[in-house]
Amino acid sequence: MKKTARSHINIALIKYWGKKDKTLNLPLTSSVSLTLDQFYTTTTVEYKKGLTEDHLYIDGRFITGDELKRVSNFMDEIRKRYNIPYYALIDSYNYVPKKAGIASSSSAFSALALAATEAFGVHLSQKELSSLARLGSGSASRSIISGFAIWHEGDSHESSYAESFYDYNDVAVIIAFVDKNEKKVGSRDAMNILTDFPELKNEWITLTNDHLERIKLGFINQDFNIIGTTLESHAIKMHELIEKTGITYLTDKSREIIQYTHALREKGYPVYVSMDAGPNVKIFTKKSSIKDVLPLYQKITEVVVCNKGKGAYLI
Ligand code: DP6
């Protein structure tokens, strides 16, 4: 009744921002991501007969309060769906640079979904596991999958899941650190504010669906310029949208890195930015260009290079 799973974070090229169903955690749109090889969560779940509630440790710290509640609610969902009569001891470690500000619920809930089912001998298909991880955190549905993934928005628990997307081999991501502190407003709270702005929400759905079609063409034609320009305009549009709802994640330093990337692109380097609910900038580039591009970013900030990573697995 004990299993350990590992899962890596993913970075969205086409973002998930906003929900159409909070209970099932169904997104407003489909999204596309790349699972990375660098940052991951390792989680052990052990069901124990004597326990009267879940006991959660994160990075060796005993967790109570809201963080425990979110995990326990997810565990309740798993217990209900698979008739598991026990509470669990959950021991989770995040392998990210300390306080990197990129710790993500994507790797956490993906690893937990896999460990919590397997620990009770429940073997799910990749699709079922992805839907399950989604209930913990939307982006976790994509961390189940290796490399590029598409999370189909769906309209029910079963139809909202991630699977492999088209591939592009010559890719790498440089994470440029801007601020290592924890973000002020979490993505969950920030994206839920969108429900107060119905017009912005509808514009965002239309725009995201257009970007999704465009990026698909980029993959089908194996055209890195189309993939890059699309993911970059998408991320910039998402931040414009977030700012219209009263939240700002990007700092002057983030904007400086974005400008720097544009200048490098004018000189012919294949570099394109993406940012999530925080100030750090992720630069999509070609793996074959890393040797030329990396020193240019190392000059201006602290960086980590990531390649394609594996989906969730048992260890
Ligand atoms: C900006 O997956 O953290 O990273 O489903 O409420 O847990 P919840 O949200 P979460 O949101 C991720 C938002 C994002 C974009 C993305 O990863 O697609």
mmCIF file of C-alpha atoms and ligand atoms in Angstrom:
data_model
loop_
_atom_site.group_PDB
_atom_site.id
_atom_site.type_symbol
_atom_site.label_atom_id
_atom_site.label_comp_id
_atom_site.label_asym_id
_atom_site.label_seq_id
_atom_site.Cartn_x
_atom_site.Cartn_y
_atom_site.Cartn_z
ATOM 1 C CA MET A 1 0.000 0.000 0.000
ATOM 2 C CA LYS A 2 2.949 2.267 -0.679
ATOM 3 C CA LYS A 3 4.227 3.681 -3.983
ATOM 4 C CA THR A 4 6.547 6.474 -5.126
ATOM 5 C CA ALA A 5 6.036 8.479 -8.321
ATOM 6 C CA ARG A 6 7.986 11.223 -10.047
ATOM 7 C CA SER A 7 6.682 13.906 -12.362
ATOM 8 C CA HIS A 8 8.254 16.891 -14.100
ATOM 9 C CA ILE A 9 6.919 20.404 -14.554
ATOM 10 C CA ASN A 10 5.583 21.530 -17.925
ATOM 11 C CA ILE A 11 5.583 24.926 -19.595
ATOM 12 C CA ALA A 12 2.579 25.893 -21.694
ATOM 13 C CA LEU A 13 3.059 27.183 -25.249
ATOM 14 C CA ILE A 14 -0.689 27.788 -25.496
ATOM 15 C CA LYS A 15 -1.850 28.655 -22.002
ATOM 16 C CA TYR A 16 -4.652 27.519 -19.747
ATOM 17 C CA TRP A 17 -6.124 30.645 -18.199
ATOM 18 C CA GLY A 18 -9.655 30.466 -16.799
ATOM 19 C CA LYS A 19 -12.153 27.733 -15.979
ATOM 20 C CA LYS A 20 -15.589 26.907 -17.312
ATOM 21 C CA ASP A 21 -16.304 24.510 -14.433
ATOM 22 C CA LYS A 22 -14.602 24.966 -11.068
ATOM 23 C CA THR A 23 -15.808 21.690 -9.536
ATOM 24 C CA LEU A 24 -14.495 19.505 -12.360
ATOM 25 C CA ASN A 25 -11.655 21.950 -13.077
ATOM 26 C CA LEU A 26 -12.559 22.186 -16.768
ATOM 27 C CA PRO A 27 -10.595 24.900 -18.616
ATOM 28 C CA LEU A 28 -12.037 27.597 -20.893
ATOM 29 C CA THR A 29 -9.858 26.349 -23.765
ATOM 30 C CA SER A 30 -7.518 23.552 -24.752
ATOM 31 C CA SER A 31 -3.798 24.168 -24.140
ATOM 32 C CA VAL A 32 -0.420 22.897 -25.379
ATOM 33 C CA SER A 33 2.696 22.290 -23.285
ATOM 34 C CA LEU A 34 6.189 20.880 -23.138
ATOM 35 C CA THR A 35 7.185 18.683 -20.189
ATOM 36 C CA LEU A 36 10.727 19.580 -19.092
ATOM 37 C CA ASP A 37 13.555 17.393 -17.826
ATOM 38 C CA GLN A 38 14.892 19.688 -15.103
ATOM 39 C CA PHE A 39 12.391 20.318 -12.342
ATOM 40 C CA TYR A 40 10.343 17.590 -10.768
ATOM 41 C CA THR A 41 8.426 16.352 -7.750
ATOM 42 C CA THR A 42 8.885 12.947 -6.144
ATOM 43 C CA THR A 43 5.972 11.793 -3.987
ATOM 44 C CA THR A 44 5.424 8.708 -1.856
ATOM 45 C CA VAL A 45 1.909 7.739 -0.796
ATOM 46 C CA GLU A 46 1.333 5.115 1.876
ATOM 47 C CA TYR A 47 -2.201 4.176 2.952
ATOM 48 C CA LYS A 48 -2.312 3.380 6.654
ATOM 49 C CA LYS A 49 -5.135 1.714 8.555
ATOM 50 C CA GLY A 50 -4.820 3.675 11.813
ATOM 51 C CA LEU A 51 -4.831 7.207 10.348
ATOM 52 C CA THR A 52 -7.825 9.482 10.952
ATOM 53 C CA GLU A 53 -6.700 12.091 8.379
ATOM 54 C CA ASP A 54 -4.048 12.509 5.688
ATOM 55 C CA HIS A 55 -0.566 13.428 6.934
ATOM 56 C CA LEU A 56 1.315 15.574 4.438
ATOM 57 C CA TYR A 57 5.031 16.422 4.350
ATOM 58 C CA ILE A 58 6.469 18.716 1.680
ATOM 59 C CA ASP A 59 10.260 18.936 1.514
ATOM 60 C CA GLY A 60 10.369 17.447 5.015
ATOM 61 C CA ARG A 61 7.976 20.013 6.495
ATOM 62 C CA PHE A 62 4.724 18.870 8.150
ATOM 63 C CA ILE A 63 1.911 20.711 6.340
ATOM 64 C CA THR A 64 -1.364 21.953 7.836
ATOM 65 C CA GLY A 65 -3.962 24.574 6.840
ATOM 66 C CA ASP A 66 -4.982 25.437 3.273
ATOM 67 C CA GLU A 67 -2.144 23.546 1.593
ATOM 68 C CA LEU A 68 -3.172 20.338 3.403
ATOM 69 C CA LYS A 69 -6.828 20.993 2.630
ATOM 70 C CA ARG A 70 -6.202 21.241 -1.110
ATOM 71 C CA VAL A 71 -4.262 17.956 -1.107
ATOM 72 C CA SER A 72 -6.773 16.203 1.179
ATOM 73 C CA ASN A 73 -9.704 17.286 -1.006
ATOM 74 C CA PHE A 74 -7.911 15.751 -3.967
ATOM 75 C CA MET A 75 -7.223 12.572 -1.986
ATOM 76 C CA ASP A 76 -10.950 12.439 -0.996
ATOM 77 C CA GLU A 77 -11.788 12.528 -4.699
ATOM 78 C CA ILE A 78 -9.418 9.604 -5.343
ATOM 79 C CA ARG A 79 -10.782 7.649 -2.343
ATOM 80 C CA LYS A 80 -14.338 8.162 -3.556
ATOM 81 C CA ARG A 81 -13.657 7.218 -7.164
ATOM 82 C CA TYR A 82 -11.640 4.073 -6.378
ATOM 83 C CA ASN A 83 -13.237 2.994 -3.064
ATOM 84 C CA ILE A 84 -10.096 3.448 -1.022
ATOM 85 C CA PRO A 85 -11.018 3.229 2.698
ATOM 86 C CA TYR A 86 -7.762 4.643 4.174
ATOM 87 C CA TYR A 87 -6.080 7.948 4.874
ATOM 88 C CA ALA A 88 -2.514 8.328 3.696
ATOM 89 C CA LEU A 89 0.942 9.399 4.683
ATOM 90 C CA ILE A 90 2.129 11.637 1.813
ATOM 91 C CA ASP A 91 5.791 12.549 1.566
ATOM 92 C CA SER A 92 6.651 14.919 -1.261
ATOM 93 C CA TYR A 93 9.914 16.545 -2.406
ATOM 94 C CA ASN A 94 10.259 19.288 -4.997
ATOM 95 C CA TYR A 95 13.498 19.261 -6.935
ATOM 96 C CA VAL A 96 13.657 22.864 -7.993
ATOM 97 C CA PRO A 97 16.348 25.406 -7.184
ATOM 98 C CA LYS A 98 15.466 26.623 -3.703
ATOM 99 C CA LYS A 99 12.754 29.279 -3.822
ATOM 100 C CA ALA A 100 13.085 29.465 -7.593
ATOM 101 C CA GLY A 101 9.616 30.893 -7.968
ATOM 102 C CA ILE A 102 8.827 28.285 -10.592
ATOM 103 C CA ALA A 103 7.662 25.524 -8.255
ATOM 104 C CA SER A 104 4.579 24.282 -9.899
ATOM 105 C CA SER A 105 1.412 22.478 -8.996
ATOM 106 C CA SER A 106 1.763 20.662 -12.333
ATOM 107 C CA SER A 107 4.456 18.228 -11.168
ATOM 108 C CA ALA A 108 2.999 17.986 -7.634
ATOM 109 C CA PHE A 109 -0.515 16.836 -8.516
ATOM 110 C CA SER A 110 0.645 14.684 -11.405
ATOM 111 C CA ALA A 111 3.041 12.735 -9.151
ATOM 112 C CA LEU A 112 0.385 12.521 -6.436
ATOM 113 C CA ALA A 113 -2.285 11.188 -8.818
ATOM 114 C CA LEU A 114 0.033 8.393 -9.944
ATOM 115 C CA ALA A 115 1.360 7.467 -6.485
ATOM 116 C CA ALA A 116 -2.069 7.635 -4.803
ATOM 117 C CA THR A 117 -3.727 5.287 -7.293
ATOM 118 C CA GLU A 118 -0.856 2.818 -7.661
ATOM 119 C CA ALA A 119 -0.380 2.601 -3.879
ATOM 120 C CA PHE A 120 -3.830 0.999 -3.700
ATOM 121 C CA GLY A 121 -3.200 -1.201 -6.752
ATOM 122 C CA VAL A 122 -5.352 0.918 -9.078
ATOM 123 C CA HIS A 123 -3.729 0.934 -12.534
ATOM 124 C CA LEU A 124 -5.119 3.726 -14.683
ATOM 125 C CA SER A 125 -4.586 4.354 -18.380
ATOM 126 C CA GLN A 126 -2.609 7.480 -19.260
ATOM 127 C CA LYS A 127 -5.842 9.180 -20.274
ATOM 128 C CA GLU A 128 -7.611 8.331 -16.993
ATOM 129 C CA LEU A 129 -4.587 9.435 -15.004
ATOM 130 C CA SER A 130 -4.453 12.749 -16.848
ATOM 131 C CA SER A 131 -8.140 13.461 -16.137
ATOM 132 C CA LEU A 132 -7.565 12.557 -12.504
ATOM 133 C CA ALA A 133 -4.491 14.803 -12.134
ATOM 134 C CA ARG A 134 -6.564 17.642 -13.648
ATOM 135 C CA LEU A 135 -8.858 17.546 -10.604
ATOM 136 C CA GLY A 136 -5.860 18.487 -8.437
ATOM 137 C CA SER A 137 -4.480 21.167 -10.748
ATOM 138 C CA GLY A 138 -5.300 21.812 -14.397
ATOM 139 C CA SER A 139 -1.707 21.986 -15.599
ATOM 140 C CA ALA A 140 -0.977 18.643 -13.855
ATOM 141 C CA SER A 141 -3.069 16.871 -16.517
ATOM 142 C CA ARG A 142 -0.267 17.718 -18.997
ATOM 143 C CA SER A 143 2.655 16.626 -16.769
ATOM 144 C CA ILE A 144 1.440 13.027 -17.070
ATOM 145 C CA ILE A 145 2.580 13.181 -20.730
ATOM 146 C CA SER A 146 6.172 13.148 -22.087
ATOM 147 C CA GLY A 147 7.338 16.005 -24.333
ATOM 148 C CA PHE A 148 4.715 18.073 -26.110
ATOM 149 C CA ALA A 149 1.126 17.565 -24.886
ATOM 150 C CA ILE A 150 -2.299 18.897 -25.716
ATOM 151 C CA TRP A 151 -4.909 19.122 -22.962
ATOM 152 C CA HIS A 152 -8.322 18.868 -24.625
ATOM 153 C CA GLU A 153 -10.698 21.192 -22.820
ATOM 154 C CA GLY A 154 -13.556 18.652 -23.013
ATOM 155 C CA ASP A 155 -16.971 19.065 -21.429
ATOM 156 C CA SER A 156 -16.921 16.295 -18.805
ATOM 157 C CA HIS A 157 -14.455 14.629 -16.450
ATOM 158 C CA GLU A 158 -13.649 11.915 -18.982
ATOM 159 C CA SER A 159 -13.309 14.174 -22.034
ATOM 160 C CA SER A 160 -10.967 16.726 -20.412
ATOM 161 C CA TYR A 161 -7.503 15.146 -20.508
ATOM 162 C CA ALA A 162 -4.060 15.568 -22.041
ATOM 163 C CA GLU A 163 -2.319 13.382 -24.602
ATOM 164 C CA SER A 164 0.772 13.550 -26.831
ATOM 165 C CA PHE A 165 0.783 16.412 -29.308
ATOM 166 C CA TYR A 166 2.787 16.764 -32.536
ATOM 167 C CA ASP A 167 6.534 16.617 -31.940
ATOM 168 C CA TYR A 168 9.407 18.976 -32.719
ATOM 169 C CA ASN A 169 12.791 17.537 -31.961
ATOM 170 C CA ASP A 170 15.229 20.441 -32.038
ATOM 171 C CA VAL A 171 13.890 22.310 -29.010
ATOM 172 C CA ALA A 172 15.229 23.558 -25.663
ATOM 173 C CA VAL A 173 13.970 25.993 -23.044
ATOM 174 C CA ILE A 174 16.134 28.461 -21.139
ATOM 175 C CA ILE A 175 14.613 29.568 -17.853
ATOM 176 C CA ALA A 176 15.794 33.096 -17.087
ATOM 177 C CA PHE A 177 15.308 33.805 -13.387
ATOM 178 C CA VAL A 178 14.021 37.219 -12.503
ATOM 179 C CA ASP A 179 12.705 36.902 -9.005
ATOM 180 C CA LYS A 180 13.160 33.899 -6.752
ATOM 181 C CA ASN A 181 10.496 34.836 -4.244
ATOM 182 C CA GLU A 182 7.058 33.310 -4.128
ATOM 183 C CA LYS A 183 4.464 34.941 -6.329
ATOM 184 C CA LYS A 184 1.926 37.256 -4.725
ATOM 185 C CA VAL A 185 -1.250 35.958 -6.352
ATOM 186 C CA GLY A 186 -1.418 32.269 -7.254
ATOM 187 C CA SER A 187 -2.594 31.312 -10.748
ATOM 188 C CA ARG A 188 -5.778 29.711 -9.386
ATOM 189 C CA ASP A 189 -7.008 32.897 -7.686
ATOM 190 C CA ALA A 190 -5.786 35.120 -10.514
ATOM 191 C CA MET A 191 -7.500 33.186 -13.317
ATOM 192 C CA ASN A 192 -10.776 33.006 -11.410
ATOM 193 C CA ILE A 193 -10.987 36.819 -11.461
ATOM 194 C CA LEU A 194 -11.650 36.470 -15.213
ATOM 195 C CA THR A 195 -15.263 35.482 -14.449
ATOM 196 C CA ASP A 196 -15.830 39.134 -13.438
ATOM 197 C CA PHE A 197 -14.863 40.222 -16.990
ATOM 198 C CA PRO A 198 -17.167 38.324 -19.403
ATOM 199 C CA GLU A 199 -16.121 40.316 -22.498
ATOM 200 C CA LEU A 200 -12.420 39.828 -21.869
ATOM 201 C CA LYS A 201 -13.108 36.160 -21.222
ATOM 202 C CA ASN A 202 -14.826 35.706 -24.594
ATOM 203 C CA GLU A 203 -12.058 37.562 -26.439
ATOM 204 C CA TRP A 204 -9.502 35.346 -24.718
ATOM 205 C CA ILE A 205 -11.316 32.157 -25.777
ATOM 206 C CA THR A 206 -11.427 33.279 -29.428
ATOM 207 C CA LEU A 207 -7.789 34.366 -29.416
ATOM 208 C CA THR A 208 -6.561 31.162 -27.764
ATOM 209 C CA ASN A 209 -8.447 28.986 -30.234
ATOM 210 C CA ASP A 210 -6.831 30.941 -33.111
ATOM 211 C CA HIS A 211 -3.383 30.561 -31.558
ATOM 212 C CA LEU A 212 -3.987 26.850 -31.089
ATOM 213 C CA GLU A 213 -4.791 26.403 -34.794
ATOM 214 C CA ARG A 214 -1.750 28.462 -35.776
ATOM 215 C CA ILE A 215 0.665 26.538 -33.572
ATOM 216 C CA LYS A 216 -0.707 23.229 -34.888
ATOM 217 C CA LEU A 217 0.250 24.373 -38.391
ATOM 218 C CA GLY A 218 3.710 25.265 -37.107
ATOM 219 C CA PHE A 219 4.140 21.705 -35.811
ATOM 220 C CA ILE A 220 2.640 20.070 -38.904
ATOM 221 C CA ASN A 221 5.000 22.077 -41.143
ATOM 222 C CA GLN A 222 7.877 21.696 -38.648
ATOM 223 C CA ASP A 223 8.329 25.473 -38.791
ATOM 224 C CA PHE A 224 10.040 26.730 -35.618
ATOM 225 C CA ASN A 225 9.417 30.353 -36.536
ATOM 226 C CA ILE A 226 5.637 29.809 -36.599
ATOM 227 C CA ILE A 227 5.751 27.820 -33.353
ATOM 228 C CA GLY A 228 7.898 30.483 -31.676
ATOM 229 C CA THR A 229 6.075 33.606 -32.850
ATOM 230 C CA THR A 230 2.744 32.030 -31.904
ATOM 231 C CA LEU A 231 3.745 30.964 -28.389
ATOM 232 C CA GLU A 232 5.331 34.359 -27.795
ATOM 233 C CA SER A 233 2.361 36.456 -28.930
ATOM 234 C CA HIS A 234 0.112 34.126 -26.935
ATOM 235 C CA ALA A 235 2.077 34.650 -23.693
ATOM 236 C CA ILE A 236 2.253 38.410 -24.213
ATOM 237 C CA LYS A 237 -1.500 38.542 -24.856
ATOM 238 C CA MET A 238 -2.125 36.528 -21.692
ATOM 239 C CA HIS A 239 -0.173 39.045 -19.644
ATOM 240 C CA GLU A 240 -2.044 41.947 -21.258
ATOM 241 C CA LEU A 241 -5.267 40.188 -20.280
ATOM 242 C CA ILE A 242 -4.108 39.539 -16.713
ATOM 243 C CA GLU A 243 -3.111 43.199 -16.359
ATOM 244 C CA LYS A 244 -6.584 44.271 -17.501
ATOM 245 C CA THR A 245 -7.996 42.227 -14.603
ATOM 246 C CA GLY A 246 -5.806 44.148 -12.149
ATOM 247 C CA ILE A 247 -2.816 41.843 -11.606
ATOM 248 C CA THR A 248 0.755 42.374 -12.830
ATOM 249 C CA TYR A 249 3.251 39.522 -12.801
ATOM 250 C CA LEU A 250 5.975 40.937 -15.048
ATOM 251 C CA THR A 251 8.624 43.209 -13.582
ATOM 252 C CA ASP A 252 11.006 45.674 -15.257
ATOM 253 C CA LYS A 253 13.604 42.915 -15.329
ATOM 254 C CA SER A 254 11.140 40.538 -17.086
ATOM 255 C CA ARG A 255 10.451 43.231 -19.687
ATOM 256 C CA GLU A 256 14.165 43.819 -20.147
ATOM 257 C CA ILE A 257 14.684 40.109 -20.933
ATOM 258 C CA ILE A 258 11.758 40.190 -23.361
ATOM 259 C CA GLN A 259 13.270 43.213 -25.192
ATOM 260 C CA TYR A 260 16.677 41.566 -25.192
ATOM 261 C CA THR A 261 15.144 38.464 -26.787
ATOM 262 C CA HIS A 262 13.519 40.565 -29.503
ATOM 263 C CA ALA A 263 16.861 42.233 -30.242
ATOM 264 C CA LEU A 264 18.565 38.818 -30.471
ATOM 265 C CA ARG A 265 15.870 37.646 -32.842
ATOM 266 C CA GLU A 266 16.510 40.610 -35.111
ATOM 267 C CA LYS A 267 20.113 39.444 -35.272
ATOM 268 C CA GLY A 268 18.880 36.029 -36.447
ATOM 269 C CA TYR A 269 18.799 33.936 -33.257
ATOM 270 C CA PRO A 270 15.761 31.603 -32.915
ATOM 271 C CA VAL A 271 14.573 32.815 -29.477
ATOM 272 C CA TYR A 272 10.989 33.344 -28.306
ATOM 273 C CA VAL A 273 9.663 34.190 -24.834
ATOM 274 C CA SER A 274 6.890 32.776 -22.670
ATOM 275 C CA MET A 275 5.875 33.783 -19.133
ATOM 276 C CA ASP A 276 3.460 32.226 -16.647
ATOM 277 C CA ALA A 277 1.895 33.519 -13.451
ATOM 278 C CA GLY A 278 5.182 35.010 -12.260
ATOM 279 C CA PRO A 279 8.027 37.250 -13.446
ATOM 280 C CA ASN A 280 10.486 34.582 -14.702
ATOM 281 C CA VAL A 281 10.953 34.374 -18.467
ATOM 282 C CA LYS A 282 11.192 31.109 -20.366
ATOM 283 C CA ILE A 283 12.988 31.278 -23.693
ATOM 284 C CA PHE A 284 12.094 28.690 -26.305
ATOM 285 C CA THR A 285 14.988 28.072 -28.656
ATOM 286 C CA LYS A 286 16.526 25.316 -30.768
ATOM 287 C CA LYS A 287 18.623 22.715 -28.981
ATOM 288 C CA SER A 288 21.147 23.135 -31.792
ATOM 289 C CA SER A 289 21.394 26.886 -30.997
ATOM 290 C CA ILE A 290 21.964 26.546 -27.241
ATOM 291 C CA LYS A 291 25.749 26.876 -27.545
ATOM 292 C CA ASP A 292 25.355 30.277 -29.258
ATOM 293 C CA VAL A 293 22.394 31.592 -27.301
ATOM 294 C CA LEU A 294 23.139 30.512 -23.723
ATOM 295 C CA PRO A 295 26.220 32.729 -23.157
ATOM 296 C CA LEU A 296 24.184 35.738 -24.293
ATOM 297 C CA TYR A 297 21.593 35.164 -21.552
ATOM 298 C CA GLN A 298 24.195 34.186 -18.956
ATOM 299 C CA LYS A 299 25.570 37.702 -19.371
ATOM 300 C CA ILE A 300 22.347 39.253 -18.110
ATOM 301 C CA THR A 301 20.807 36.851 -15.570
ATOM 302 C CA GLU A 302 20.844 33.423 -13.882
ATOM 303 C CA VAL A 303 19.667 30.707 -16.266
ATOM 304 C CA VAL A 304 18.900 26.986 -16.408
ATOM 305 C CA VAL A 305 18.667 25.004 -19.650
ATOM 306 C CA CYS A 306 15.872 22.446 -19.952
ATOM 307 C CA ASN A 307 15.236 19.801 -22.560
ATOM 308 C CA LYS A 308 12.208 17.655 -23.248
ATOM 309 C CA GLY A 309 11.247 15.623 -20.192
ATOM 310 C CA LYS A 310 9.378 12.413 -19.432
ATOM 311 C CA GLY A 311 5.786 12.143 -18.269
ATOM 312 C CA ALA A 312 4.949 10.854 -14.771
ATOM 313 C CA TYR A 313 6.415 7.460 -13.808
ATOM 314 C CA LEU A 314 6.790 5.148 -10.829
ATOM 315 C CA ILE A 315 10.193 4.798 -9.208
HETATM 316 C C1 DP6 B 1 -0.232 30.382 -16.178
HETATM 317 O O1 DP6 B 1 -2.720 24.646 -13.296
HETATM 318 O O2 DP6 B 1 -1.839 26.226 -11.531
HETATM 319 O O3 DP6 B 1 0.734 28.264 -15.696
HETATM 320 O O4 DP6 B 1 -5.979 24.354 -12.189
HETATM 321 O O5 DP6 B 1 -6.240 26.225 -10.617
HETATM 322 O O6 DP6 B 1 -4.416 24.555 -10.233
HETATM 323 P P1 DP6 B 1 -5.256 25.282 -11.256
HETATM 324 O O7 DP6 B 1 -4.293 26.222 -12.113
HETATM 325 P P2 DP6 B 1 -2.805 25.951 -12.629
HETATM 326 O O8 DP6 B 1 -2.665 27.131 -13.720
HETATM 327 C C2 DP6 B 1 -1.583 27.227 -14.605
HETATM 328 C C3 DP6 B 1 -1.620 28.532 -15.299
HETATM 329 C C4 DP6 B 1 -0.439 28.866 -16.179
HETATM 330 C C5 DP6 B 1 -0.699 28.476 -17.626
HETATM 331 C C6 DP6 B 1 -0.562 27.013 -17.978
HETATM 332 O O9 DP6 B 1 0.210 26.277 -17.361
HETATM 333 O O10 DP6 B 1 -1.243 26.611 -18.954
#
